[in-house]
CSV table of C-alpha atoms in Angstrom, one decimal:
chain,number,residue,atom,x,y,z
A,70,UNK,CA,0.2,-0.1,-0.1
A,71,UNK,CA,1.5,3.4,-0.9
A,72,UNK,CA,1.0,5.8,1.4
A,73,UNK,CA,-0.1,9.6,-0.2
A,74,UNK,CA,0.4,12.6,1.6
A,75,UNK,CA,1.2,12.8,5.6
A,76,UNK,CA,1.3,9.3,7.1
A,77,UNK,CA,1.1,10.5,10.6
A,78,UNK,CA,-2.4,9.5,10.7
A,79,UNK,CA,-1.1,5.9,10.8
A,80,UNK,CA,1.1,6.6,13.8
A,81,UNK,CA,-1.8,8.1,15.4
A,82,UNK,CA,-4.1,5.2,14.6
A,83,UNK,CA,-1.8,2.5,15.7
A,84,UNK,CA,0.1,4.1,18.8
A,85,UNK,CA,0.4,2.2,21.7
A,86,UNK,CA,0.7,5.5,23.6
A,87,UNK,CA,-2.9,7.0,22.2
A,88,UNK,CA,-5.7,6.6,24.7
A,89,UNK,CA,-8.2,4.0,23.7
A,90,UNK,CA,-11.9,5.2,22.7
A,91,UNK,CA,-14.9,3.9,22.6
A,92,UNK,CA,-16.4,2.1,19.6
A,93,UNK,CA,-18.2,4.3,17.6
A,94,UNK,CA,-21.8,3.0,16.1
A,95,UNK,CA,-21.5,3.0,12.5
A,96,UNK,CA,-24.3,1.8,10.0
A,97,UNK,CA,-21.7,0.3,7.6
A,98,UNK,CA,-20.6,-3.3,8.5
A,99,UNK,CA,-18.4,-5.5,6.9
A,100,UNK,CA,-21.0,-6.7,4.8
A,101,UNK,CA,-21.9,-3.6,3.5
A,102,UNK,CA,-18.4,-2.7,2.2
A,103,UNK,CA,-18.1,-6.0,0.4
A,104,UNK,CA,-21.4,-5.5,-1.5
A,105,UNK,CA,-20.6,-2.2,-1.9
A,106,UNK,CA,-17.3,-3.0,-3.8
A,107,UNK,CA,-18.8,-5.9,-5.6
A,108,UNK,CA,-21.6,-3.6,-7.2
A,109,UNK,CA,-18.5,-1.5,-8.2
A,110,UNK,CA,-16.4,-4.1,-10.2
A,111,UNK,CA,-19.3,-6.2,-11.8
A,112,UNK,CA,-22.8,-4.4,-11.0
A,113,UNK,CA,-25.6,-5.6,-9.0
A,114,UNK,CA,-26.2,-9.3,-8.1
A,115,UNK,CA,-28.8,-11.1,-10.2
A,116,UNK,CA,-31.9,-12.4,-8.4
A,117,UNK,CA,-34.1,-15.4,-9.3
A,118,UNK,CA,-37.3,-14.6,-11.2
A,119,UNK,CA,-40.7,-14.4,-8.7
A,120,UNK,CA,-42.7,-17.4,-9.2
A,121,UNK,CA,-45.5,-17.4,-11.5
A,122,UNK,CA,-49.0,-17.1,-9.8
A,123,UNK,CA,-50.9,-19.8,-9.3
A,124,UNK,CA,-53.9,-21.0,-11.7
A,125,UNK,CA,-57.5,-19.6,-10.6
A,126,UNK,CA,-58.8,-19.3,-7.7
A,127,UNK,CA,-57.5,-16.1,-7.8
A,128,UNK,CA,-53.7,-16.3,-6.0
A,129,UNK,CA,-52.9,-14.4,-3.0
A,130,UNK,CA,-50.9,-11.2,-3.2
A,131,UNK,CA,-47.0,-12.3,-2.6
A,132,UNK,CA,-45.3,-11.2,0.2
A,133,UNK,CA,-42.9,-8.5,0.1
A,134,UNK,CA,-39.4,-9.4,0.1
A,135,UNK,CA,-38.1,-9.7,3.6
A,136,UNK,CA,-35.9,-6.4,4.0
A,137,UNK,CA,-32.9,-7.7,6.0
A,138,UNK,CA,-32.8,-6.0,9.4
A,139,UNK,CA,-29.5,-4.8,10.9
A,140,UNK,CA,-27.2,-7.7,11.3
A,141,UNK,CA,-28.9,-9.8,8.8
A,142,UNK,CA,-27.2,-11.0,5.6
A,143,UNK,CA,-29.0,-11.6,2.6
A,144,UNK,CA,-28.4,-15.2,2.5
A,145,UNK,CA,-29.3,-16.0,5.8
A,146,UNK,CA,-32.7,-17.2,6.7
A,147,UNK,CA,-35.7,-14.9,7.9
A,148,UNK,CA,-35.8,-14.9,11.6
A,149,UNK,CA,-38.6,-17.2,12.8
A,150,UNK,CA,-42.3,-15.8,14.4
A,151,UNK,CA,-45.8,-14.6,12.9
A,152,UNK,CA,-45.9,-12.7,9.8
A,153,UNK,CA,-48.7,-10.8,8.5
A,154,UNK,CA,-50.2,-11.0,5.4
A,155,UNK,CA,-53.4,-9.7,3.2
A,156,UNK,CA,-56.4,-11.8,3.5
A,157,UNK,CA,-58.8,-12.1,0.3
A,158,UNK,CA,-62.7,-11.7,0.7
A,159,UNK,CA,-64.9,-14.6,0.9
A,160,UNK,CA,-66.3,-15.9,-2.3
A,161,UNK,CA,-70.0,-15.2,-2.6
A,162,UNK,CA,-72.3,-17.7,-1.8
A,163,UNK,CA,-73.4,-20.1,-4.5
A,164,UNK,CA,-77.3,-20.1,-5.1
A,165,UNK,CA,-79.0,-23.3,-4.9
A,166,UNK,CA,-80.2,-25.1,-8.0
A,167,UNK,CA,-83.5,-24.2,-8.9
A,168,UNK,CA,-85.8,-27.4,-9.3
A,169,UNK,CA,-87.7,-27.6,-12.4
A,170,UNK,CA,-91.7,-26.7,-12.1
A,171,UNK,CA,-93.7,-29.9,-12.0
A,172,UNK,CA,-97.1,-30.6,-13.7
A,173,UNK,CA,-100.0,-30.5,-12.0
A,174,UNK,CA,-101.3,-34.0,-11.0
A,175,UNK,CA,-103.8,-35.6,-13.4
A,176,UNK,CA,-107.4,-36.0,-11.9
A,177,UNK,CA,-108.3,-39.4,-10.8
A,178,UNK,CA,-111.6,-41.5,-9.8
A,179,UNK,CA,-109.5,-41.8,-6.2
A,180,UNK,CA,-108.8,-40.0,-3.2
A,181,UNK,CA,-105.8,-40.4,-1.0
A,182,UNK,CA,-106.7,-41.0,2.7
A,183,UNK,CA,-104.2,-40.5,5.6
A,184,UNK,CA,-104.6,-43.5,7.4
A,185,UNK,CA,-104.4,-43.2,11.3
A,186,UNK,CA,-102.0,-44.5,13.4
A,187,UNK,CA,-102.4,-47.2,15.4
A,188,UNK,CA,-104.0,-46.6,18.4
A,189,UNK,CA,-104.7,-50.0,20.0
A,190,UNK,CA,-100.8,-51.0,20.2
A,191,UNK,CA,-100.6,-49.4,23.9
A,192,UNK,CA,-97.0,-47.9,22.6
A,193,UNK,CA,-97.1,-43.7,23.1
A,194,UNK,CA,-97.0,-42.1,19.7
A,195,UNK,CA,-94.2,-39.9,18.7
A,196,UNK,CA,-95.2,-35.8,19.0
A,197,UNK,CA,-93.8,-33.7,15.9
A,198,UNK,CA,-91.1,-31.7,16.1
A,199,UNK,CA,-91.7,-27.8,16.4
A,200,UNK,CA,-90.6,-26.1,13.3
A,201,UNK,CA,-89.6,-22.6,12.5
A,202,UNK,CA,-92.0,-20.2,10.6
A,203,UNK,CA,-89.8,-20.5,7.8
A,204,UNK,CA,-89.7,-24.3,7.0
A,205,UNK,CA,-92.0,-25.9,4.7
A,206,UNK,CA,-94.0,-29.1,5.9
A,207,UNK,CA,-92.5,-32.2,5.0
A,208,UNK,CA,-94.1,-34.0,1.6
A,209,UNK,CA,-95.4,-30.5,0.6
A,210,UNK,CA,-92.5,-29.4,-1.6
A,211,UNK,CA,-92.5,-29.5,-5.8
A,212,UNK,CA,-92.1,-33.2,-6.7
A,213,UNK,CA,-93.0,-34.3,-3.6
A,214,UNK,CA,-96.6,-36.4,-2.2
A,215,UNK,CA,-97.6,-38.1,0.5
A,216,UNK,CA,-96.3,-40.9,2.1
A,217,UNK,CA,-97.4,-43.9,0.1
A,218,UNK,CA,-97.1,-46.1,3.5
A,219,UNK,CA,-99.5,-43.9,5.5
A,220,UNK,CA,-102.0,-43.3,2.7
A,221,UNK,CA,-104.8,-45.5,0.5
A,222,UNK,CA,-106.8,-44.8,-2.3
A,223,UNK,CA,-110.3,-45.0,-2.0
A,224,UNK,CA,-112.7,-44.7,-4.8
A,225,UNK,CA,-115.6,-42.3,-4.7
A,226,UNK,CA,-118.8,-43.7,-6.4
A,227,UNK,CA,-121.2,-41.3,-7.5
A,228,UNK,CA,-124.9,-41.3,-6.3
A,229,UNK,CA,-126.6,-44.1,-8.4
A,230,UNK,CA,-129.8,-43.1,-10.0
A,231,UNK,CA,-132.0,-45.0,-12.5
A,232,UNK,CA,-135.2,-46.6,-12.4
A,233,UNK,CA,-136.0,-50.3,-11.5
A,234,UNK,CA,-138.8,-52.4,-13.7
A,235,UNK,CA,-138.8,-54.0,-17.1
A,236,UNK,CA,-138.6,-50.5,-19.0
A,237,UNK,CA,-137.8,-47.0,-18.0
A,238,UNK,CA,-140.5,-44.7,-17.8
A,239,UNK,CA,-142.0,-42.5,-20.2
A,240,UNK,CA,-140.9,-39.1,-18.5
A,241,UNK,CA,-137.1,-37.4,-18.6
A,242,UNK,CA,-135.3,-38.3,-15.1
A,243,UNK,CA,-134.4,-34.4,-15.0
A,244,UNK,CA,-136.9,-31.4,-14.5
A,245,UNK,CA,-137.9,-29.8,-17.7
A,246,UNK,CA,-140.3,-26.9,-16.8
A,247,UNK,CA,-140.9,-24.4,-14.1
A,248,UNK,CA,-144.1,-23.6,-12.4
A,249,UNK,CA,-145.7,-20.2,-13.5
A,250,UNK,CA,-145.5,-17.5,-11.3
A,251,UNK,CA,-147.7,-14.7,-10.6
A,252,UNK,CA,-147.1,-11.0,-9.5
A,253,UNK,CA,-147.6,-10.7,-5.7
A,254,UNK,CA,-147.5,-14.7,-5.0
A,255,UNK,CA,-143.7,-15.1,-5.6
A,256,UNK,CA,-143.8,-16.3,-1.9
A,257,UNK,CA,-146.0,-19.0,-2.7
A,258,UNK,CA,-143.4,-20.6,-5.2
A,259,UNK,CA,-142.1,-24.1,-3.9
A,260,UNK,CA,-138.8,-25.6,-4.8
A,261,UNK,CA,-138.2,-28.6,-7.0
A,262,UNK,CA,-136.4,-30.9,-4.1
A,263,UNK,CA,-136.1,-30.1,-0.7
A,264,UNK,CA,-133.1,-32.2,1.2
A,265,UNK,CA,-132.6,-32.1,4.5
A,266,UNK,CA,-131.1,-34.6,7.7
A,267,UNK,CA,-129.9,-34.5,11.2
A,268,UNK,CA,-127.9,-36.9,14.2
A,269,UNK,CA,-129.4,-37.1,17.4
A,270,UNK,CA,-129.4,-39.3,20.2
A,271,UNK,CA,-129.1,-43.1,18.4
A,272,UNK,CA,-130.5,-42.5,15.3
A,273,UNK,CA,-129.6,-40.6,12.0
A,274,UNK,CA,-132.7,-38.8,10.0
A,275,UNK,CA,-132.6,-38.2,6.4
A,276,UNK,CA,-135.5,-36.6,4.4
A,277,UNK,CA,-136.1,-35.6,0.8
A,278,UNK,CA,-138.9,-34.4,-1.2
A,279,UNK,CA,-138.9,-34.3,-4.9
A,280,UNK,CA,-141.6,-33.3,-7.5
A,281,UNK,CA,-142.7,-36.1,-9.8
A,282,UNK,CA,-141.8,-36.6,-13.4
A,283,UNK,CA,-145.2,-35.8,-14.5
A,284,UNK,CA,-145.1,-32.3,-12.7
A,285,UNK,CA,-141.6,-31.8,-14.0
A,286,UNK,CA,-142.7,-32.2,-17.5
A,287,UNK,CA,-145.8,-30.0,-17.1
A,288,UNK,CA,-144.6,-27.1,-15.2
A,289,UNK,CA,-146.7,-27.8,-12.4
A,290,UNK,CA,-145.5,-27.1,-8.8
A,291,UNK,CA,-144.7,-29.8,-5.9
A,292,UNK,CA,-147.5,-30.5,-4.2
A,293,UNK,CA,-145.8,-32.6,-1.8
A,294,UNK,CA,-144.4,-30.5,1.3
A,295,UNK,CA,-142.1,-31.3,4.0
A,296,UNK,CA,-140.8,-30.0,7.4
A,297,UNK,CA,-138.4,-30.8,10.0
A,298,UNK,CA,-137.9,-29.0,13.1
A,299,UNK,CA,-136.2,-29.2,16.9
A,300,UNK,CA,-138.4,-28.1,19.8
A,301,UNK,CA,-136.3,-28.1,23.3
A,302,UNK,CA,-132.7,-28.5,24.0
A,303,UNK,CA,-130.5,-31.0,25.4
A,304,UNK,CA,-132.4,-34.8,26.6
A,305,UNK,CA,-135.8,-33.0,26.6
A,306,UNK,CA,-135.4,-32.4,23.0
A,307,UNK,CA,-138.0,-33.6,20.4
A,308,UNK,CA,-137.6,-33.7,16.6
A,309,UNK,CA,-140.7,-33.5,14.6
A,310,UNK,CA,-141.0,-34.2,10.6
A,311,UNK,CA,-144.0,-33.5,8.8
A,312,UNK,CA,-145.5,-34.6,5.4
A,313,UNK,CA,-148.1,-33.7,3.7
A,314,UNK,CA,-149.6,-34.3,0.2
A,315,UNK,CA,-152.2,-32.3,-1.6
A,316,UNK,CA,-154.9,-33.5,-3.9
A,317,UNK,CA,-154.0,-33.8,-7.6
A,318,UNK,CA,-157.2,-32.1,-8.5
A,319,UNK,CA,-156.6,-29.2,-6.7
A,320,UNK,CA,-155.0,-25.7,-8.0
A,321,UNK,CA,-153.8,-24.8,-4.7
A,322,UNK,CA,-152.9,-28.1,-3.4
A,323,UNK,CA,-149.4,-27.3,-2.6
A,324,UNK,CA,-150.5,-24.8,-0.3
A,325,UNK,CA,-152.4,-26.3,1.2
A,326,UNK,CA,-150.0,-29.3,2.2
A,327,UNK,CA,-147.5,-26.6,3.0
A,328,UNK,CA,-150.1,-24.7,5.6
A,329,UNK,CA,-150.5,-28.1,7.2
A,330,UNK,CA,-146.9,-28.6,8.5
A,331,UNK,CA,-146.8,-25.4,9.3
A,332,UNK,CA,-150.0,-25.4,11.6
A,333,UNK,CA,-149.0,-29.1,13.1
A,334,UNK,CA,-145.6,-27.9,13.9
A,335,UNK,CA,-146.9,-24.7,15.9
A,336,UNK,CA,-149.1,-26.8,17.7
A,337,UNK,CA,-146.6,-29.4,18.5
A,338,UNK,CA,-144.2,-26.5,19.6
A,339,UNK,CA,-146.6,-25.2,22.1
A,340,UNK,CA,-146.8,-28.6,23.9
A,341,UNK,CA,-143.7,-30.2,23.0
A,342,UNK,CA,-142.3,-30.6,26.8
A,343,UNK,CA,-145.3,-32.4,27.8
A,344,UNK,CA,-145.5,-34.7,24.6
A,345,UNK,CA,-141.7,-35.1,25.3
A,346,UNK,CA,-142.2,-36.3,29.0
A,347,UNK,CA,-145.0,-38.5,27.6
A,348,UNK,CA,-143.1,-40.2,25.3
A,349,UNK,CA,-140.0,-41.0,27.7
A,350,UNK,CA,-142.7,-42.2,30.3
A,351,UNK,CA,-144.4,-44.5,28.2
A,352,UNK,CA,-148.0,-42.6,28.7
A,353,UNK,CA,-149.5,-44.3,25.5
A,354,UNK,CA,-152.9,-43.3,26.0
A,355,UNK,CA,-152.1,-39.4,26.6
A,356,UNK,CA,-150.0,-39.4,23.6
A,357,UNK,CA,-153.0,-40.5,21.2
A,358,UNK,CA,-155.7,-38.5,22.7
A,359,UNK,CA,-153.3,-35.4,22.7
A,360,UNK,CA,-152.1,-36.1,19.0
A,361,UNK,CA,-155.4,-36.2,18.1
A,362,UNK,CA,-156.6,-33.3,19.3
A,363,UNK,CA,-153.8,-31.5,18.0
A,364,UNK,CA,-154.7,-32.8,14.3
A,365,UNK,CA,-158.4,-31.8,14.6
A,366,UNK,CA,-157.5,-28.4,15.4
A,367,UNK,CA,-155.3,-28.6,12.1
A,368,UNK,CA,-157.8,-29.5,10.1
A,369,UNK,CA,-160.0,-27.2,11.4
A,370,UNK,CA,-157.8,-24.3,10.2
A,371,UNK,CA,-157.4,-25.8,6.6
A,372,UNK,CA,-161.3,-25.7,6.5
A,373,UNK,CA,-161.5,-22.1,7.5
A,374,UNK,CA,-158.4,-21.3,5.2
A,375,UNK,CA,-160.7,-22.7,2.0
A,376,UNK,CA,-163.3,-20.7,3.2
A,377,UNK,CA,-161.6,-17.6,3.3
A,378,UNK,CA,-160.6,-18.4,-0.1
A,379,UNK,CA,-163.9,-19.3,-1.2
A,380,UNK,CA,-163.1,-22.8,-1.9
A,381,UNK,CA,-164.8,-26.2,-0.6
A,382,UNK,CA,-163.3,-28.0,2.4
A,383,UNK,CA,-162.3,-30.7,-0.1
A,384,UNK,CA,-160.7,-28.4,-2.7
A,385,UNK,CA,-158.0,-27.0,0.1
A,386,UNK,CA,-157.1,-30.0,2.1
A,387,UNK,CA,-154.1,-32.8,2.2
A,388,UNK,CA,-152.7,-35.6,4.0
A,389,UNK,CA,-150.6,-35.2,6.6
A,390,UNK,CA,-148.3,-38.0,8.4
A,391,UNK,CA,-145.9,-36.9,11.4
A,392,UNK,CA,-143.2,-38.7,12.9
A,393,UNK,CA,-141.9,-37.6,16.5
A,394,UNK,CA,-138.2,-38.4,17.4
A,395,UNK,CA,-137.0,-37.6,21.0
A,396,UNK,CA,-133.4,-36.8,21.2
A,397,UNK,CA,-132.9,-38.8,24.5
A,398,UNK,CA,-130.2,-41.4,23.6
A,399,UNK,CA,-131.9,-43.6,26.3
A,400,UNK,CA,-135.5,-43.5,24.6
A,401,UNK,CA,-136.1,-45.3,21.4
A,402,UNK,CA,-139.8,-45.0,21.0
A,403,UNK,CA,-140.9,-43.3,17.8
A,404,UNK,CA,-144.4,-42.0,17.4
A,405,UNK,CA,-146.5,-41.7,14.3
A,406,UNK,CA,-149.6,-39.9,13.7
A,407,UNK,CA,-151.7,-38.3,11.1
A,408,UNK,CA,-154.2,-38.6,8.5
A,409,UNK,CA,-154.3,-39.9,5.2
A,410,UNK,CA,-153.1,-42.4,2.8
A,411,UNK,CA,-149.3,-42.9,2.9
A,412,UNK,CA,-146.9,-45.4,4.2
A,413,UNK,CA,-145.2,-46.6,7.4
A,414,UNK,CA,-142.3,-49.2,6.7
A,415,UNK,CA,-139.5,-50.7,8.6
A,416,UNK,CA,-136.4,-52.5,7.4
A,417,UNK,CA,-135.4,-55.3,9.8
A,418,UNK,CA,-132.9,-58.0,9.0
A,419,UNK,CA,-132.4,-57.4,5.5
A,420,UNK,CA,-136.1,-57.1,4.8
A,421,UNK,CA,-139.2,-54.6,4.9
A,422,UNK,CA,-142.1,-54.9,7.2
A,423,UNK,CA,-145.5,-52.7,6.3
A,424,UNK,CA,-146.4,-51.0,9.8
A,425,UNK,CA,-149.2,-49.0,8.8
A,426,UNK,CA,-151.5,-48.7,11.4
A,427,UNK,CA,-154.5,-50.8,10.2
A,428,UNK,CA,-158.3,-49.3,9.9
A,429,UNK,CA,-161.0,-51.2,10.4
A,430,UNK,CA,-164.0,-51.6,8.1
A,431,UNK,CA,-166.9,-49.8,8.0
A,432,UNK,CA,-169.1,-52.8,8.8
A,433,UNK,CA,-167.1,-53.5,11.7
A,434,UNK,CA,-167.3,-50.4,13.4
A,435,UNK,CA,-169.5,-51.2,16.8
A,436,UNK,CA,-170.6,-48.8,19.1
A,437,UNK,CA,-173.7,-46.7,20.4
A,438,UNK,CA,-175.3,-44.6,17.8
A,439,UNK,CA,-175.2,-40.7,17.9
A,440,UNK,CA,-178.2,-38.9,19.3
A,441,UNK,CA,-180.0,-36.5,16.9
A,442,UNK,CA,-181.1,-36.8,13.3
A,443,UNK,CA,-180.9,-39.7,11.7
A,444,UNK,CA,-180.6,-42.0,14.7
A,445,UNK,CA,-182.0,-45.4,14.9
A,446,UNK,CA,-185.5,-45.7,17.5
A,447,UNK,CA,-183.6,-47.5,20.7
A,448,UNK,CA,-184.1,-51.0,21.2
A,449,UNK,CA,-187.9,-52.3,21.9
A,450,UNK,CA,-189.5,-49.3,21.0
A,451,UNK,CA,-192.1,-50.1,18.7
A,452,UNK,CA,-192.7,-47.1,16.7
A,453,UNK,CA,-196.5,-47.2,15.6
A,454,UNK,CA,-197.4,-46.5,12.0
A,455,UNK,CA,-200.4,-45.7,9.6
A,456,UNK,CA,-201.4,-47.3,6.7
A,457,UNK,CA,-199.8,-44.4,4.6
A,458,UNK,CA,-196.4,-45.2,6.6
A,459,UNK,CA,-196.7,-42.1,8.9
A,460,UNK,CA,-194.8,-42.7,12.3
A,461,UNK,CA,-197.0,-42.0,15.7
A,462,UNK,CA,-195.8,-40.6,18.7
A,463,UNK,CA,-198.8,-42.1,20.5
A,464,UNK,CA,-202.4,-43.2,19.4
A,465,UNK,CA,-204.1,-40.2,19.3
A,466,UNK,CA,-204.5,-39.4,15.7
A,467,UNK,CA,-201.6,-36.7,16.1
A,468,UNK,CA,-199.0,-37.2,13.2
A,469,UNK,CA,-195.1,-35.9,13.6
A,470,UNK,CA,-193.5,-33.2,11.9
A,471,UNK,CA,-191.6,-34.0,8.9
A,472,UNK,CA,-187.8,-33.6,9.3
A,473,UNK,CA,-186.0,-31.2,8.2
A,474,UNK,CA,-185.4,-30.6,4.6
A,475,UNK,CA,-182.0,-31.6,3.5
A,476,UNK,CA,-180.6,-29.9,-0.1
A,477,UNK,CA,-176.9,-30.9,0.0
A,478,UNK,CA,-175.6,-34.4,1.1
A,479,UNK,CA,-174.5,-35.1,4.3
A,480,UNK,CA,-170.7,-34.6,4.0
A,481,UNK,CA,-168.6,-37.9,4.4
A,482,UNK,CA,-166.9,-39.1,7.7
A,483,UNK,CA,-163.4,-37.1,8.4
A,484,UNK,CA,-160.4,-39.5,7.8
A,485,UNK,CA,-159.6,-41.6,10.6
A,486,UNK,CA,-156.7,-40.7,12.5
A,487,UNK,CA,-153.9,-43.1,12.5
A,488,UNK,CA,-151.7,-43.6,15.4
A,489,UNK,CA,-148.7,-45.7,16.1
A,490,UNK,CA,-145.9,-45.7,18.8
A,491,UNK,CA,-143.0,-48.8,18.4
A,492,UNK,CA,-139.6,-49.2,20.0
A,493,UNK,CA,-137.2,-49.2,17.7
A,494,UNK,CA,-134.0,-51.7,17.8
A,495,UNK,CA,-130.4,-51.5,16.9
A,496,UNK,CA,-129.8,-51.7,13.2
A,497,UNK,CA,-133.9,-50.7,12.4
A,498,UNK,CA,-134.4,-48.4,9.6
A,499,UNK,CA,-137.8,-46.4,9.6
A,500,UNK,CA,-139.1,-45.2,6.5
A,501,UNK,CA,-142.1,-42.6,6.4
A,502,UNK,CA,-143.1,-42.1,3.0
A,503,UNK,CA,-145.9,-40.0,0.8
A,504,UNK,CA,-148.6,-41.4,-1.0
A,505,UNK,CA,-146.3,-41.2,-4.5
A,506,UNK,CA,-143.3,-43.0,-2.6
A,507,UNK,CA,-145.6,-45.6,-0.8
A,508,UNK,CA,-147.5,-46.9,-3.5
A,509,UNK,CA,-144.7,-48.1,-5.9
A,510,UNK,CA,-143.2,-49.5,-2.6
A,511,UNK,CA,-146.5,-51.9,-2.3
A,512,UNK,CA,-146.5,-52.5,-6.2
A,513,UNK,CA,-143.1,-53.0,-7.3
A,514,UNK,CA,-141.2,-55.2,-5.5
A,515,UNK,CA,-137.9,-54.4,-7.5
A,516,UNK,CA,-137.9,-51.1,-5.4
A,517,UNK,CA,-138.4,-52.7,-2.6
A,518,UNK,CA,-135.5,-55.3,-3.1
A,519,UNK,CA,-133.3,-52.2,-4.0
A,520,UNK,CA,-133.6,-49.9,-1.4
A,521,UNK,CA,-133.5,-52.8,1.0
A,522,UNK,CA,-129.8,-53.8,-0.8
A,523,UNK,CA,-128.5,-49.9,-0.3
A,524,UNK,CA,-129.9,-49.4,3.0
A,525,UNK,CA,-128.9,-53.0,4.3
A,526,UNK,CA,-125.6,-51.3,6.1
A,527,UNK,CA,-125.6,-50.0,9.7
A,528,UNK,CA,-124.6,-46.7,8.4
A,529,UNK,CA,-127.1,-44.3,7.1
A,530,UNK,CA,-126.0,-42.8,3.7
A,531,UNK,CA,-125.1,-39.3,3.1
A,532,UNK,CA,-127.7,-36.6,1.9
A,533,UNK,CA,-126.5,-37.3,-1.7
A,534,UNK,CA,-126.9,-40.7,-1.7
A,535,UNK,CA,-130.3,-40.5,-0.2
A,536,UNK,CA,-131.8,-38.4,-2.3
A,537,UNK,CA,-130.4,-40.6,-5.3
A,538,UNK,CA,-132.1,-43.5,-3.7
A,539,UNK,CA,-135.4,-41.7,-3.6
A,540,UNK,CA,-135.5,-40.9,-6.7
A,541,UNK,CA,-135.2,-44.4,-8.3
A,542,UNK,CA,-138.1,-44.6,-11.2
A,543,UNK,CA,-140.6,-47.0,-11.9
A,544,UNK,CA,-142.8,-47.0,-14.6
A,545,UNK,CA,-146.5,-46.3,-14.0
A,546,UNK,CA,-145.5,-44.2,-10.8
A,547,UNK,CA,-144.6,-40.1,-12.1
A,548,UNK,CA,-146.0,-38.4,-8.6
A,549,UNK,CA,-144.3,-36.2,-6.3
A,550,UNK,CA,-142.0,-38.4,-4.1
A,551,UNK,CA,-141.1,-37.6,-0.1
A,552,UNK,CA,-139.4,-40.2,2.0
A,553,UNK,CA,-138.0,-40.1,5.6
A,554,UNK,CA,-135.7,-42.3,6.9
A,555,UNK,CA,-134.5,-43.1,10.6
A,556,UNK,CA,-131.7,-45.1,11.0
A,557,UNK,CA,-131.1,-46.7,14.6
A,558,UNK,CA,-127.0,-46.9,15.4
């Protein structure tokens, strides 16, 4: 090394007599001097190229190169410890796949009925788990259906209508013409069909009244009337069913039948407490006499209404048949009463029984004569007569005055009162019929057999099925039909 200038600095640096000084801190190290010298002669050292970014998903940003701290060479390993780096944002949520729309099911003549759980096993049934409000019920989503293990297919038969006999009836089975309406008399219109039903105690009630095929074709009103009513509450309640049939020859027959049903219902309503007590107590005599009085009052009102309309009593009248059914399940007594033609039948053990109360023949009626005009002389009294045939009170030659002149014939005797109280058995079916239904029941055995087959089950038919049964047509019978059925459980 060639010394230039003053060489005294070297002696001062290494002179043993010079005092020792503390080491001064310097930012330059030996390594820094070496790096500076290398750059001055050969340029900056080459570095390895950065690795390529990874394939998608998007790569994480490369961490910045480590800056060597003081006292660390570039070729030394970085100090161990946690390092901070940026985190990419989370990916957006993936939407669930949308199910394709499901076509609506094709209607089939069957319905699926859920089977009830087996309650006879004695094991506790699992309770349904609580669900959140936004959770759908299982089996209600698209493309799902009821569990086949819990449902069965049940056929739904339509009500069977038609006819019985060798040939179909002449008239069409459905209504054709409506009755004529007049201004101011719209309240007197009656519907083509009336249907009703109820269940009290041990019995199920079905009632239907249908206009006949002949009246439907000619546009005449239904002459049969039907009324169902309940009086009272709880076990003392009493159910009344009234059926009236007007005469075919009378123009206002449908009004007379409706009045008869309403008036007998009003009379029974006023006395329903006493009637219910008599039925449950079995007082047959009191029932018969009391109901007879109610019937007589009803027909008295009909005669008064006929006089108001300027009609004869036989032109404004109707047959009236009623049925009383107590709501007490412990009482199975069924009471029938009324006046006029019709039918009362009972289906027991698969066969029909005609239980219509029998009326005695006129020749068989016995009893004391009624005092008054036309009464025969008392027995043993020999009335003296002259040669001309005049009757003498005494042999004084004085003839008796002639009887009163009767210009009009004596009206025929009133219809006899009909009454029957019977105790029903479980499985019995009681049928109260108007003349339009009672006549084919007696005259066409095929109708009776068909109804017996349809009503053989212990369970009563539905309203629609009962209406279809009532409309079974028979050739030669085209009048109005009204039927009331009572099924005993």
